[in-house]
Structures are given as C-alpha cells and as structure tokens.
PDB file of C-alpha atoms in Angstrom:
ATOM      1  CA  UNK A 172      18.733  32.315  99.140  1.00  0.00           C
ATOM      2  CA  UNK A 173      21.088  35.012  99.218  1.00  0.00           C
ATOM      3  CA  UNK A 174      21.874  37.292  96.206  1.00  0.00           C
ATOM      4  CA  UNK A 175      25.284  36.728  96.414  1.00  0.00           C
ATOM      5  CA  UNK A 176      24.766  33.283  97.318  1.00  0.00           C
ATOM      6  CA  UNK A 177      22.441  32.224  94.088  1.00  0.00           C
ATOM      7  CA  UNK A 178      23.698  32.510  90.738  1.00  0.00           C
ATOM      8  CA  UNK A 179      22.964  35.635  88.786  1.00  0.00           C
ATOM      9  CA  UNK A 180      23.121  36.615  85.046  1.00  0.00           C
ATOM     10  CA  UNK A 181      22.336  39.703  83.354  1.00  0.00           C
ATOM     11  CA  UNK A 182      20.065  40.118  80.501  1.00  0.00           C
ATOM     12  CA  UNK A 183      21.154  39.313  76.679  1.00  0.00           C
ATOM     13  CA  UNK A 184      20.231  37.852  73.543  1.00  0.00           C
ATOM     14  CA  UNK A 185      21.687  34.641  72.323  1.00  0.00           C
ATOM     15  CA  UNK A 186      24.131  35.918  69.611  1.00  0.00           C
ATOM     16  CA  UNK A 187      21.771  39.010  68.338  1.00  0.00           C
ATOM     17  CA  UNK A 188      19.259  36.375  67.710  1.00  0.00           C
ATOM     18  CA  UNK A 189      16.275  38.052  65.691  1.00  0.00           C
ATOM     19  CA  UNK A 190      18.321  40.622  64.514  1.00  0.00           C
ATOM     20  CA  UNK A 191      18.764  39.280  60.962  1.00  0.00           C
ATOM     21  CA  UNK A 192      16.909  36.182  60.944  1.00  0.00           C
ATOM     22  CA  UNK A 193      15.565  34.163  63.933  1.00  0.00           C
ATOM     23  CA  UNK A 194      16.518  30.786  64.601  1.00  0.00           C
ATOM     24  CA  UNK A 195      14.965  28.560  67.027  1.00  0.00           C
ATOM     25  CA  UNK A 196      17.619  28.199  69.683  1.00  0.00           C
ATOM     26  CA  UNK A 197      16.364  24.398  70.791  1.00  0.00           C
ATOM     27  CA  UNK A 198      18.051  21.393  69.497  1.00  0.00           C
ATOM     28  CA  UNK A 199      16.541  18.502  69.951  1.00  0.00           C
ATOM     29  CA  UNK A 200      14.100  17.406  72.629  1.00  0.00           C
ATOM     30  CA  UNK A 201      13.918  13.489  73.535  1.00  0.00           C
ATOM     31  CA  UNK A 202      11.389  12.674  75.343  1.00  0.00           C
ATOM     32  CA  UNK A 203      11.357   9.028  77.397  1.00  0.00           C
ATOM     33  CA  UNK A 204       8.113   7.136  78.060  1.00  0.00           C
ATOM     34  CA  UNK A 205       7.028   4.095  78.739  1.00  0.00           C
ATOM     35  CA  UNK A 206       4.615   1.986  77.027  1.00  0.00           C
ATOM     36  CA  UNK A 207       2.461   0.460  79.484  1.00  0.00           C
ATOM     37  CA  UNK A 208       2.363   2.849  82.300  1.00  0.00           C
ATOM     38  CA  UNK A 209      -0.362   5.083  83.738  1.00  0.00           C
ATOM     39  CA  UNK A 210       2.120   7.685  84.610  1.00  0.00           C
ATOM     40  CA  UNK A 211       3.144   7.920  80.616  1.00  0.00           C
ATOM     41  CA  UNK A 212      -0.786   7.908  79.914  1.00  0.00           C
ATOM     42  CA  UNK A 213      -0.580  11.921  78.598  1.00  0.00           C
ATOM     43  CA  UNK A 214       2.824  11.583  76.969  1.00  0.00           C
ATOM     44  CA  UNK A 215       1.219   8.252  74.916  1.00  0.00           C
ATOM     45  CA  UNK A 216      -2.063  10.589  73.934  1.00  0.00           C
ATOM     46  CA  UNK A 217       0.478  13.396  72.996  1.00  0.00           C
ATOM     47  CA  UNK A 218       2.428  11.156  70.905  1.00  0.00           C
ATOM     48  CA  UNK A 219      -0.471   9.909  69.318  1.00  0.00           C
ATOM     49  CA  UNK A 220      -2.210  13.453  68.366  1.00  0.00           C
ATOM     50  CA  UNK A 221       0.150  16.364  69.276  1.00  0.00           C
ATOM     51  CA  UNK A 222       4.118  15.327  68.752  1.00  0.00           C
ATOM     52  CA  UNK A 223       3.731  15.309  64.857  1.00  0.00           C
ATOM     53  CA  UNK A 224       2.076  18.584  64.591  1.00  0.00           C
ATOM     54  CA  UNK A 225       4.537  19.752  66.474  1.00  0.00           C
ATOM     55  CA  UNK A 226       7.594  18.698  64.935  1.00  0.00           C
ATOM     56  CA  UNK A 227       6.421  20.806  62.139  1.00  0.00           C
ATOM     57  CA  UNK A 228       5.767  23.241  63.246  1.00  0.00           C
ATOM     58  CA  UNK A 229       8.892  23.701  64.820  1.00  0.00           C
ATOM     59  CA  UNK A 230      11.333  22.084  61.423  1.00  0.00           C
ATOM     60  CA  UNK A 231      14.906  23.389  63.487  1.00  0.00           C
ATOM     61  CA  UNK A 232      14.159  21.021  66.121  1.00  0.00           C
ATOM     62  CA  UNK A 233      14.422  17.071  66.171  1.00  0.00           C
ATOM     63  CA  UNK A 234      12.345  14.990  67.927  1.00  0.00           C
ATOM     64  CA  UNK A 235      12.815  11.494  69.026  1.00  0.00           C
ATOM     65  CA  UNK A 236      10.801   9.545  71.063  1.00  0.00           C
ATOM     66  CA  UNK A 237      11.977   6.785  72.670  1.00  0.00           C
ATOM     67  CA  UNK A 238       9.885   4.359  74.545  1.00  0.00           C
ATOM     68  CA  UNK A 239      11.660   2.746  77.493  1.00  0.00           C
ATOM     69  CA  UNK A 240      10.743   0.748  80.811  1.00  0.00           C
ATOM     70  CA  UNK A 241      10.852   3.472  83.069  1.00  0.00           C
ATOM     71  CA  UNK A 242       8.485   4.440  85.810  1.00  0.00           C
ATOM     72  CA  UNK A 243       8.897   8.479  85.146  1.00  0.00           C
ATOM     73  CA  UNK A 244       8.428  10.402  82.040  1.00  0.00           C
ATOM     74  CA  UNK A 245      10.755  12.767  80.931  1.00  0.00           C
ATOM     75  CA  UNK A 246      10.968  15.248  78.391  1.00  0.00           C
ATOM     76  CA  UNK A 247      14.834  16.534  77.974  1.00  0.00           C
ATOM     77  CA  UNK A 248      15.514  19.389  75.572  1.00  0.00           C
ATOM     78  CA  UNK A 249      19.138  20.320  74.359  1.00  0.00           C
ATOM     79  CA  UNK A 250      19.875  23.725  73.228  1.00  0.00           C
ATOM     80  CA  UNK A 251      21.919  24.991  70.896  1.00  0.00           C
ATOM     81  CA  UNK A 252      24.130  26.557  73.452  1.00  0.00           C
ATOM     82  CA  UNK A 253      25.044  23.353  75.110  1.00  0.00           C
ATOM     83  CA  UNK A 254      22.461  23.767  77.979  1.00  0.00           C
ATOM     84  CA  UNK A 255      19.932  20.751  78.640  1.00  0.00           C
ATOM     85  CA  UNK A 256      16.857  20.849  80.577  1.00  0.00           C
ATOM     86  CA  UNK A 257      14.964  17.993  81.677  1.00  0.00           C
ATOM     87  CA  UNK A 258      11.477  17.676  82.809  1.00  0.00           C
ATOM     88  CA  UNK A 259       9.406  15.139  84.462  1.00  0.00           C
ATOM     89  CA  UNK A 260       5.988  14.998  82.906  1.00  0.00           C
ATOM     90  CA  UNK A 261       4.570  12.226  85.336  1.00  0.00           C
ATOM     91  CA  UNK A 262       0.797  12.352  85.282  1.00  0.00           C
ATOM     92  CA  UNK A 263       0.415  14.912  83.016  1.00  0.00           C
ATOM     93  CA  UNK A 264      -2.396  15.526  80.159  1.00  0.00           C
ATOM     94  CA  UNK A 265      -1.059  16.215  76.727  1.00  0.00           C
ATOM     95  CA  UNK A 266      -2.589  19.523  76.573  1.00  0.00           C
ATOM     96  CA  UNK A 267      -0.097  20.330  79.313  1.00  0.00           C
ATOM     97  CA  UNK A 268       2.639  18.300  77.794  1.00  0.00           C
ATOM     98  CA  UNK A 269       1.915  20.440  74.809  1.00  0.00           C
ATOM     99  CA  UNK A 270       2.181  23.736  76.627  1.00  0.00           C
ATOM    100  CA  UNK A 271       5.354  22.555  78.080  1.00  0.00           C
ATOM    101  CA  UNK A 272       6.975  21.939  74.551  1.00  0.00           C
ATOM    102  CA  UNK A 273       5.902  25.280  72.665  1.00  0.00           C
ATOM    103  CA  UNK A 274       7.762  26.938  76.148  1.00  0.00           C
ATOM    104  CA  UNK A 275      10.811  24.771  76.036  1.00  0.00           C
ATOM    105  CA  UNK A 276      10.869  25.855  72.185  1.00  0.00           C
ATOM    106  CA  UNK A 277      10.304  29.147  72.676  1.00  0.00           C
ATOM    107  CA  UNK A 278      13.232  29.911  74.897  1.00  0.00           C
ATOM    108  CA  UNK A 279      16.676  30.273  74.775  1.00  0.00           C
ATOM    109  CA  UNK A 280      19.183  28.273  76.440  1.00  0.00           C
ATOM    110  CA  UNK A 281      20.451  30.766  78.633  1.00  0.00           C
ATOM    111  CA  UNK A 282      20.200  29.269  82.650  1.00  0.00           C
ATOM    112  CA  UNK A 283      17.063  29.855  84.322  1.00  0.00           C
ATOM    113  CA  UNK A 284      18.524  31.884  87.312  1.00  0.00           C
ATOM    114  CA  UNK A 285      18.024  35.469  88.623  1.00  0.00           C
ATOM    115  CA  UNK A 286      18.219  38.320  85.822  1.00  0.00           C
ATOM    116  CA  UNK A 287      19.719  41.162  87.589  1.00  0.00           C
ATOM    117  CA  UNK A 288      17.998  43.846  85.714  1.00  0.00           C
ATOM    118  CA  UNK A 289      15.109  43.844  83.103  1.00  0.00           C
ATOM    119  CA  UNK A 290      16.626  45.464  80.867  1.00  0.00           C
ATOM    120  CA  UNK A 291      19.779  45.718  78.842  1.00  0.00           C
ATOM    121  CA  UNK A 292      21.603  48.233  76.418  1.00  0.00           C
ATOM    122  CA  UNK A 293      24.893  48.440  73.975  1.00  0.00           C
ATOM    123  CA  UNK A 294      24.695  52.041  73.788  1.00  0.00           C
ATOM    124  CA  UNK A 295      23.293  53.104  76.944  1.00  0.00           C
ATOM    125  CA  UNK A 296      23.807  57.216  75.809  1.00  0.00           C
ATOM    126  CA  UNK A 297      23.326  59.293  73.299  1.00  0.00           C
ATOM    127  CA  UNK A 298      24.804  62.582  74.137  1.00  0.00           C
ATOM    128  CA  UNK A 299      28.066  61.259  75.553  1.00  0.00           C
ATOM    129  CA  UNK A 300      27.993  60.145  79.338  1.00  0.00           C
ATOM    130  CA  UNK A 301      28.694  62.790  82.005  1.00  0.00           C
ATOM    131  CA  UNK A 302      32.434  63.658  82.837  1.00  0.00           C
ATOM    132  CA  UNK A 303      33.580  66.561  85.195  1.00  0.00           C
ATOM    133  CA  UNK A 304      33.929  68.775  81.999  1.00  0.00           C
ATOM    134  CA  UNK A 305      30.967  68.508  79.953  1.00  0.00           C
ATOM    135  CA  UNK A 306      29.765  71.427  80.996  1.00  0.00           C
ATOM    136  CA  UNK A 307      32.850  73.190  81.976  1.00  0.00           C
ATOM    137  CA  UNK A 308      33.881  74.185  79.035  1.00  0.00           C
ATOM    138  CA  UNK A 309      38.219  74.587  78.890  1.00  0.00           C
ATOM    139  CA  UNK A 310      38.881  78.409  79.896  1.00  0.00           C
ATOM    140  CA  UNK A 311      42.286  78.589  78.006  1.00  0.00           C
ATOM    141  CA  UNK A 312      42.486  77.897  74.838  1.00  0.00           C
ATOM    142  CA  UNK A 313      44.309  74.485  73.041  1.00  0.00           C
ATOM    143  CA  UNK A 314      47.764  74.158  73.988  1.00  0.00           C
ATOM    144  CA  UNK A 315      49.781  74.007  71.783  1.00  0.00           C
ATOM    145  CA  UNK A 316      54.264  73.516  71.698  1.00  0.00           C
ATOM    146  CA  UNK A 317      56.321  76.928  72.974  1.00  0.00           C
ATOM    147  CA  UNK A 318      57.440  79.425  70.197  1.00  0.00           C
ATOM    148  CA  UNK A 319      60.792  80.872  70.628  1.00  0.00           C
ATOM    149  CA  UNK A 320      60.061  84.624  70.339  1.00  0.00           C
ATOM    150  CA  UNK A 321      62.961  86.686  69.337  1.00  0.00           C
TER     151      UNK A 321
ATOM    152  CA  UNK B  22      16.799  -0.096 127.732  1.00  0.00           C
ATOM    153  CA  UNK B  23      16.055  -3.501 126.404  1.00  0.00           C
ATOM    154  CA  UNK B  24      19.118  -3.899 124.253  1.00  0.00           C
ATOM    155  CA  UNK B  25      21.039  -6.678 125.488  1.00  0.00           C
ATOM    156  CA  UNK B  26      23.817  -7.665 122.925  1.00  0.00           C
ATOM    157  CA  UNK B  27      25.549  -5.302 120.654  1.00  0.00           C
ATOM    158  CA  UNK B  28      24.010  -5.775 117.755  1.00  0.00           C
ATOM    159  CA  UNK B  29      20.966  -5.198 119.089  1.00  0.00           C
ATOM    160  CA  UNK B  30      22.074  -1.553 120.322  1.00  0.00           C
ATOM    161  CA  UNK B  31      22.713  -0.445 116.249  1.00  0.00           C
ATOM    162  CA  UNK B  32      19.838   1.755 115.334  1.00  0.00           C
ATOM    163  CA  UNK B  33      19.054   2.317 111.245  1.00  0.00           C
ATOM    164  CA  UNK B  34      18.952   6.050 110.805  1.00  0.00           C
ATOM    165  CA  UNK B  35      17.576   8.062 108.354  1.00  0.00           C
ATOM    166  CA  UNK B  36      19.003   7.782 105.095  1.00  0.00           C
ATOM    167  CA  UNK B  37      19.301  11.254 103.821  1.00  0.00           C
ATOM    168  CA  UNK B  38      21.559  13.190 106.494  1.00  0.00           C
ATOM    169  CA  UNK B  39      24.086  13.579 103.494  1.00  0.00           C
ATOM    170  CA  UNK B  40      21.954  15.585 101.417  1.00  0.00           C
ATOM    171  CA  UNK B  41      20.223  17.737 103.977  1.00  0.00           C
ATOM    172  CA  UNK B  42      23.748  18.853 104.919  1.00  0.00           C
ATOM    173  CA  UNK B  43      24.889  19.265 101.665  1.00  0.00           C
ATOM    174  CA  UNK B  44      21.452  21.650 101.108  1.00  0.00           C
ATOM    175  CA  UNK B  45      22.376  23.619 103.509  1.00  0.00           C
ATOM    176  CA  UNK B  46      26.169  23.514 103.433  1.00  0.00           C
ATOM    177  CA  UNK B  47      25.707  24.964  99.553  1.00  0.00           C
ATOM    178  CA  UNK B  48      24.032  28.205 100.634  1.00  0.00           C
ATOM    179  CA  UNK B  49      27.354  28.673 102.810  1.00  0.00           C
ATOM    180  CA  UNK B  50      30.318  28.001 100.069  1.00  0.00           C
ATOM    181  CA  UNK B  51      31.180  31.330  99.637  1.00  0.00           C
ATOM    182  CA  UNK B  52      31.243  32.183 103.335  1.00  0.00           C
ATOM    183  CA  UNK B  53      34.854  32.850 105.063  1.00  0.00           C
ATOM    184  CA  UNK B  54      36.713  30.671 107.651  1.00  0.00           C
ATOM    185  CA  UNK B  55      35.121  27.293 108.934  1.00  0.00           C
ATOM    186  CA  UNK B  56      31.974  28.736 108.477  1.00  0.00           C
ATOM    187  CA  UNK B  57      31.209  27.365 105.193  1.00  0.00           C
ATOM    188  CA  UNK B  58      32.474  23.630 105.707  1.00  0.00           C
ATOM    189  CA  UNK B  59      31.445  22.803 109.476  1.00  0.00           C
ATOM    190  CA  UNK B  60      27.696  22.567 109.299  1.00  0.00           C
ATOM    191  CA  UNK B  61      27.182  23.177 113.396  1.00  0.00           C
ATOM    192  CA  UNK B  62      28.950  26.689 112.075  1.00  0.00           C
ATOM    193  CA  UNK B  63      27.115  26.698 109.235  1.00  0.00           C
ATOM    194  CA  UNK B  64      23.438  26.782 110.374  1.00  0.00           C
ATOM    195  CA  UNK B  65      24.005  29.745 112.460  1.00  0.00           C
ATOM    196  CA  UNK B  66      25.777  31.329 109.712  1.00  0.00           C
ATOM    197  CA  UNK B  67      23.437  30.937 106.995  1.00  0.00           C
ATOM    198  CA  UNK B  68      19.997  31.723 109.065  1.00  0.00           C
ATOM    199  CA  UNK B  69      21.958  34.997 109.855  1.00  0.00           C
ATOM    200  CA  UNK B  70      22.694  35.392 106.165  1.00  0.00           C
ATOM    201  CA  UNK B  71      18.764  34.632 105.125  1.00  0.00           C
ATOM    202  CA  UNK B  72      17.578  37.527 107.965  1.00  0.00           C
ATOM    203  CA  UNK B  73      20.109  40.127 106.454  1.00  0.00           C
ATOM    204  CA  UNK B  74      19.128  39.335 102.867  1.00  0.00           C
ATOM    205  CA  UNK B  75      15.212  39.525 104.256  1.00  0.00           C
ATOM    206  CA  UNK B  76      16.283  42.683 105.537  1.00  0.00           C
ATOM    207  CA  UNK B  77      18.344  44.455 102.745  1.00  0.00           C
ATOM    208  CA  UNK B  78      15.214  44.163 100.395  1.00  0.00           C
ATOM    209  CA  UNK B  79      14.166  47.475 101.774  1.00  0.00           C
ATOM    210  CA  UNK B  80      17.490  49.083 102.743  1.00  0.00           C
ATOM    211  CA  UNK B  81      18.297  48.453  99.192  1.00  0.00           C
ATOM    212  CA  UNK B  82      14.974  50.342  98.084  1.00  0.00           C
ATOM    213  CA  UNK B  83      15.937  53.398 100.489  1.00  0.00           C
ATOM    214  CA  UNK B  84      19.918  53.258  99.387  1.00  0.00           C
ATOM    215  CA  UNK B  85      19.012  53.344  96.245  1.00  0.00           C
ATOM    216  CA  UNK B  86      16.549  56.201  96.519  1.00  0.00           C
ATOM    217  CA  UNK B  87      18.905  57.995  98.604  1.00  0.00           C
ATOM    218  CA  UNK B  88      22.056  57.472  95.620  1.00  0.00           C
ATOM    219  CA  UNK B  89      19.899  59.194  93.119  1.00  0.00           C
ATOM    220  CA  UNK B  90      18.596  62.034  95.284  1.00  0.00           C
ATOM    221  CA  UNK B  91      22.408  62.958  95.958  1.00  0.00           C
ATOM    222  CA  UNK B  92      22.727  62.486  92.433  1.00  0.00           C
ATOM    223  CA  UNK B  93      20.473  64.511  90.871  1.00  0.00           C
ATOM    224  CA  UNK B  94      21.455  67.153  93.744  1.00  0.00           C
ATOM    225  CA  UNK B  95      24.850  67.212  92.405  1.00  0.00           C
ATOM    226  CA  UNK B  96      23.618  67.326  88.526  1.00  0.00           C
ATOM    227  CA  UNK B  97      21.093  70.554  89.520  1.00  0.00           C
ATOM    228  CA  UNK B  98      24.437  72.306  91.555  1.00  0.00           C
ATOM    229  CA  UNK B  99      25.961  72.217  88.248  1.00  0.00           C
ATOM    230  CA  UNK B 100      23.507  74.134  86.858  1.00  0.00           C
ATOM    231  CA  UNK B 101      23.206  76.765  89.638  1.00  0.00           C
ATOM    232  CA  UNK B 102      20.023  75.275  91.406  1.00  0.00           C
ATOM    233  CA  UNK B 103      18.905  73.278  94.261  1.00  0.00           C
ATOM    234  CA  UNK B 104      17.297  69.901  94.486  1.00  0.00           C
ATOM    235  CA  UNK B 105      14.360  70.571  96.220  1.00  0.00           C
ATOM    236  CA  UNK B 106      13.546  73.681  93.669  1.00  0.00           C
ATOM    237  CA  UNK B 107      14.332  71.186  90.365  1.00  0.00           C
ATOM    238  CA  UNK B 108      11.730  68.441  92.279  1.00  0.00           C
ATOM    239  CA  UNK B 109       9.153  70.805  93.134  1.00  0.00           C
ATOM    240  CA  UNK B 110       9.025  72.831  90.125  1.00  0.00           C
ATOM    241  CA  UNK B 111       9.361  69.847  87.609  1.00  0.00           C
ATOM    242  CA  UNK B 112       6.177  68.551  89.416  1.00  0.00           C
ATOM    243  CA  UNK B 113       4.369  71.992  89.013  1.00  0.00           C
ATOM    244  CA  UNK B 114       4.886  71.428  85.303  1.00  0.00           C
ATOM    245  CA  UNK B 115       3.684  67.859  85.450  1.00  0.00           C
ATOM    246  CA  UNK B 116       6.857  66.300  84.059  1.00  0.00           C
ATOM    247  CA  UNK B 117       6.665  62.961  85.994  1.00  0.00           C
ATOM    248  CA  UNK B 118       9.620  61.651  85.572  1.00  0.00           C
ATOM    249  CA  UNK B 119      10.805  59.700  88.908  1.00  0.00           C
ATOM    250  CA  UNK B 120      14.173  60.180  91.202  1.00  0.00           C
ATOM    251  CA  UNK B 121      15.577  57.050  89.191  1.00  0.00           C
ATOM    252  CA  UNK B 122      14.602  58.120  85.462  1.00  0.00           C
ATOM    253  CA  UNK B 123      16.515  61.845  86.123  1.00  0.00           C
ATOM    254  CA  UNK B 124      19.807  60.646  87.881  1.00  0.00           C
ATOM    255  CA  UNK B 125      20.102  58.026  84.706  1.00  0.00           C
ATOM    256  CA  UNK B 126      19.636  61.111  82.715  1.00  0.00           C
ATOM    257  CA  UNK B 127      22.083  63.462  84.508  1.00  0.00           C
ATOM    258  CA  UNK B 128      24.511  60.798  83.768  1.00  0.00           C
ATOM    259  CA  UNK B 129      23.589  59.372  80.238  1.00  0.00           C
ATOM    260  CA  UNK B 130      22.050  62.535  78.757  1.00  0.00           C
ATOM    261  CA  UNK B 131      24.035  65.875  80.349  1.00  0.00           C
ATOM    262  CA  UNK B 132      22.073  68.279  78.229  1.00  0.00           C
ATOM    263  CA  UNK B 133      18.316  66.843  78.738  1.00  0.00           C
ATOM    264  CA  UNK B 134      18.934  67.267  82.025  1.00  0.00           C
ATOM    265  CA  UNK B 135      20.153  70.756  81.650  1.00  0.00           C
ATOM    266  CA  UNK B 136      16.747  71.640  79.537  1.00  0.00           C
ATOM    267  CA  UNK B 137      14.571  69.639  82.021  1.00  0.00           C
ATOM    268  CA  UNK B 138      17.229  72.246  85.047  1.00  0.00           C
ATOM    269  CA  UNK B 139      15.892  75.322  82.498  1.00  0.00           C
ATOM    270  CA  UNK B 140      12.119  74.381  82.372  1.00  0.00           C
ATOM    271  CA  UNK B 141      12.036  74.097  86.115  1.00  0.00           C
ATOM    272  CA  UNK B 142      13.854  77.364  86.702  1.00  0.00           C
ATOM    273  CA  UNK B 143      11.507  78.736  84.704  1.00  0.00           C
ATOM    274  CA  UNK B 144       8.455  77.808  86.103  1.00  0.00           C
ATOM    275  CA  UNK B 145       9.925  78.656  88.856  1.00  0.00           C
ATOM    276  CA  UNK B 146      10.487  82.236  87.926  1.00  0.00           C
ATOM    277  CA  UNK B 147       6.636  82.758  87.066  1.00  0.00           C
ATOM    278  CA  UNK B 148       5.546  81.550  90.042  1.00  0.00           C
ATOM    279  CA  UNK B 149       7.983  84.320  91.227  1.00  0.00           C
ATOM    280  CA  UNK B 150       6.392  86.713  89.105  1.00  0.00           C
ATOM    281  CA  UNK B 151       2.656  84.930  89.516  1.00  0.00           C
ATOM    282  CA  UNK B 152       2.600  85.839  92.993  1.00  0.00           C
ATOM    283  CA  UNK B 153       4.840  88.917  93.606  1.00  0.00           C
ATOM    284  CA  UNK B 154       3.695  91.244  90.611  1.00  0.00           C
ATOM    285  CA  UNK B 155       0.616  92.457  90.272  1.00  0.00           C
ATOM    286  CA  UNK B 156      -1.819  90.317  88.316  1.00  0.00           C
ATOM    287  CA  UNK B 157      -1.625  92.583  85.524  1.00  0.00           C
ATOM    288  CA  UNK B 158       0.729  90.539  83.675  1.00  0.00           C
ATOM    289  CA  UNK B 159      -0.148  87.411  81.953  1.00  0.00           C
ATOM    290  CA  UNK B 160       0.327  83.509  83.398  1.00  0.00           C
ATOM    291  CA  UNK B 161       3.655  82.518  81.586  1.00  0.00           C
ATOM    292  CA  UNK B 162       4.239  79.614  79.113  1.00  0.00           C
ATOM    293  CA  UNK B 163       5.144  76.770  81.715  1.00  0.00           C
ATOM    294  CA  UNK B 164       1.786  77.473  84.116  1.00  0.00           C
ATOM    295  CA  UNK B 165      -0.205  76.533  81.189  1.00  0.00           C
ATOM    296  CA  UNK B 166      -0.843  72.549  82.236  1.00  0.00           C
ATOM    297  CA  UNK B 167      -2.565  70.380  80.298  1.00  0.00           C
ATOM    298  CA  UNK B 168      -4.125  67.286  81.862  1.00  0.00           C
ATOM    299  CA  UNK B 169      -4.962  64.657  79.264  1.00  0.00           C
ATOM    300  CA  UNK B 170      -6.252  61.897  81.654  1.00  0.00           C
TER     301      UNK B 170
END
C-alpha cells in the first residue's frame, strides 16, 4: 500500500455543513435480514427494541427494513452525496448493530480513504504570506509616467 | 504417474487465481511499461514498491525536518541572524514552538516571526551582557522565566 498507489483525499466539510445549520448528511439506510436465520438473530432483536428509537432520533434519515431470504445481513446506508456503504452485520448483537448505526449517521459521505493532513484552512494567513519583498521595503519611490521638463 | 487417458491427466485448480492476480496487479496500475499488466513483472515490481514506501516513512520524517531547518535559516538571514542563535536563544526563553510551527510562520505570518527573530536577539544580547559585564547590572527582561508546570 503505497501512498501514491492508495487513494488519498484531503480534509473538508461537506458543503460548510454546521456552519448555519447542521444537517444529517445520511440518506437512508436499508438494512436486509432474514427472518428465520441465526445469523440475523441481533438485527431481529434490534428491530424489535432499537430501530424505532432510532429512526427518531435521527427524523432526516429513512429507514426501511426489508426482510429477505438471505444468508448474510446487511445494513447499506446512502448518503446524501451519492456515496453508499454497506455492511455485513452477520452474528452481531444489537447493541453493536446499534453502535454501528449512530456511526454510519454520524458521518459524512466523504470516502473512507487516507486524509493527507489533519487539518485544513481557507485562509491559511493573516498577515499576508511571505514574498521576496515583504520586508524589503521599495528603495525608490512609486513610478510614475516621464515629465517633459522644459 | 497413474494417468492413463487424457481426461484423466486434467487436474481442477484452484478457483481464485483471477482475483489474487487482480489483488496484486491493482497495487501496480500506475506503474510504467509492462510492469503494471504482466504479473511475473509485477510481483517484483510491487514488493520493491512496498520496501521503498516502508522505507520513506522515516526519510520523509528527516526531509521534512531538514525543509524547515533551511527554512527557518533563510527567514532568520532576513533578519540579520543565524539559525542556530534564533534556536538556541528561543529555547533560553522557553518559547517552545517546534522546527515545523516556525517555518509555517516565516511563511504565513512574516512579522511574528520577525518579533519571535527580536525576542531571541535579545535574549541573546543579555546573555552577552549577563556574562561579560560585571554583575553590577541587573538580569534583563527576557532572563526572567517563568515555569508554570
């Protein structure tokens, strides 16, 4: 895994998000279970206690459940950037399942890949950046056009 | 070898080759020549790649330490002063601000760094006077350190 081999981003906000107001930058998360199946045992206790509290608790999100024959629980969230992340929850208690929601909901959609520096700025100085004459002041004075002197 | 007819000789192989190569072959894409298509060429390629990029995790700590020494070198000539004279005597003051923190500074904020050049000249100038004149004269303003911690 090379730097310039792996994909790279650099720090930002979604759209100045929190700024003015925030807005919860996930979509809609579906998640896929199956009814009788011990592997969808935590996602069918979550659904049971957790899912509704959590709906509201996040209202910009939608929620759908959708029970289907399938051997391996998923969880896939959309966000409101286009990006969609899915997530195998096989064998996993709802507390967990839980957790795994309020972090899905608490990101934003930006790609999961290396941030190439912690930190990011729009005005990065104050005094005006260094150039060979800040502090060589201009010995002659403003020029200024050629007078014809008489 | 038992195998006496022809179909007998087929062997079932493994069913992923495919994907290993592609695994591999994906850490290689933006490598020149055949190099990042052939995997025989590719192995070599990328286990070389892997070693330099274990390797450049500390030449990129000692480049980059090195870039703002010169940098901050070239801020203090500006202001008539040395390096090792801005490092020592900022430290003598107990302003700990690191090499990376002062070449930002040099470069974002000219005229911090030219107060932070004037506070170590300074100090430097009553350590001058600390241990050349005669101990008549008081300890100057930047000798005074206070340590909070």
């Amino acid at each position: 895994m090379t730097s310039r081999g792996t994909a790279s981003r650099f720090l930002q906000s979604v759209l100045r998000n929190g700024v003015g107001r925030y807005v919860g930058q996930l979509k809609r998360v579906s998640i896929v279970f199956s009814k009788n199946g011990q592997s969808s045992l935590g996602i069918r206790e979550f659904i049971e206690e957790g899912v509704v509290d959590y709906a509201t608790k996040n209202p910009g999100t939608v929620v759908y459940v959708t029970p289907s024959p399938c051997r391996i629980p998923r969880i896939v969230a959309e966000y409101m950037n286009g990006n969609v992340r899915e997530k195998t929850v096989t064998s996993k208690t709802s507390k967990e399942i839980s957790e795994i929601l309020t972090q899905m909901a608490n990101q934003s959609g930006l790609d999961i890949i290396r941030i190439r520096k912690p930190f990011h700025t729009d005005n990065p100085s104050i005094q005006g950046q260094w150039h060979p004459f800040t502090h060589r002041p201009p010995s002659i004075g403003p020029i200024k056009p050629r007078t014809l002197e008489d | 070898m038992v195998f006496l007819t022809l179909s007998c000789l087929i062997r079932s192989r493994g069913p992923d080759r495919y994907w290993k190569v592609q695994e591999l072959l994906k850490n290689a894409r933006h490598f020149r020549g055949r190099k990042n298509r052939c995997y025989t060429l590719a192995v070599r390629a990328v286990r070389r790649a892997f070693v330099y990029a274990t390797k450049g995790r500390v030449l990129k700590r000692h480049n980059m330490r090195t870039l703002w020494i010169s940098r901050i070198a070239a801020a203090t000539r500006e202001h008539n002063m040395k390096y090792p004279t801005l490092i020592h005597n900022l430290g003598k003051t107990s302003i700990e601000l690191n090499r990376r923190m002062l070449s930002e500074l040099a470069i974002t904020e000219p005229r911090t760094f030219l107060s932070l050049a004037k506070v170590a000249q300074a100090r430097r100038e009553e350590g001058f006077r600390a241990a050349l004149g005669d101990g008549k004269e008081p300890a100057g303003v930047f000798s005074r350190v206070v340590v909070t911690h």
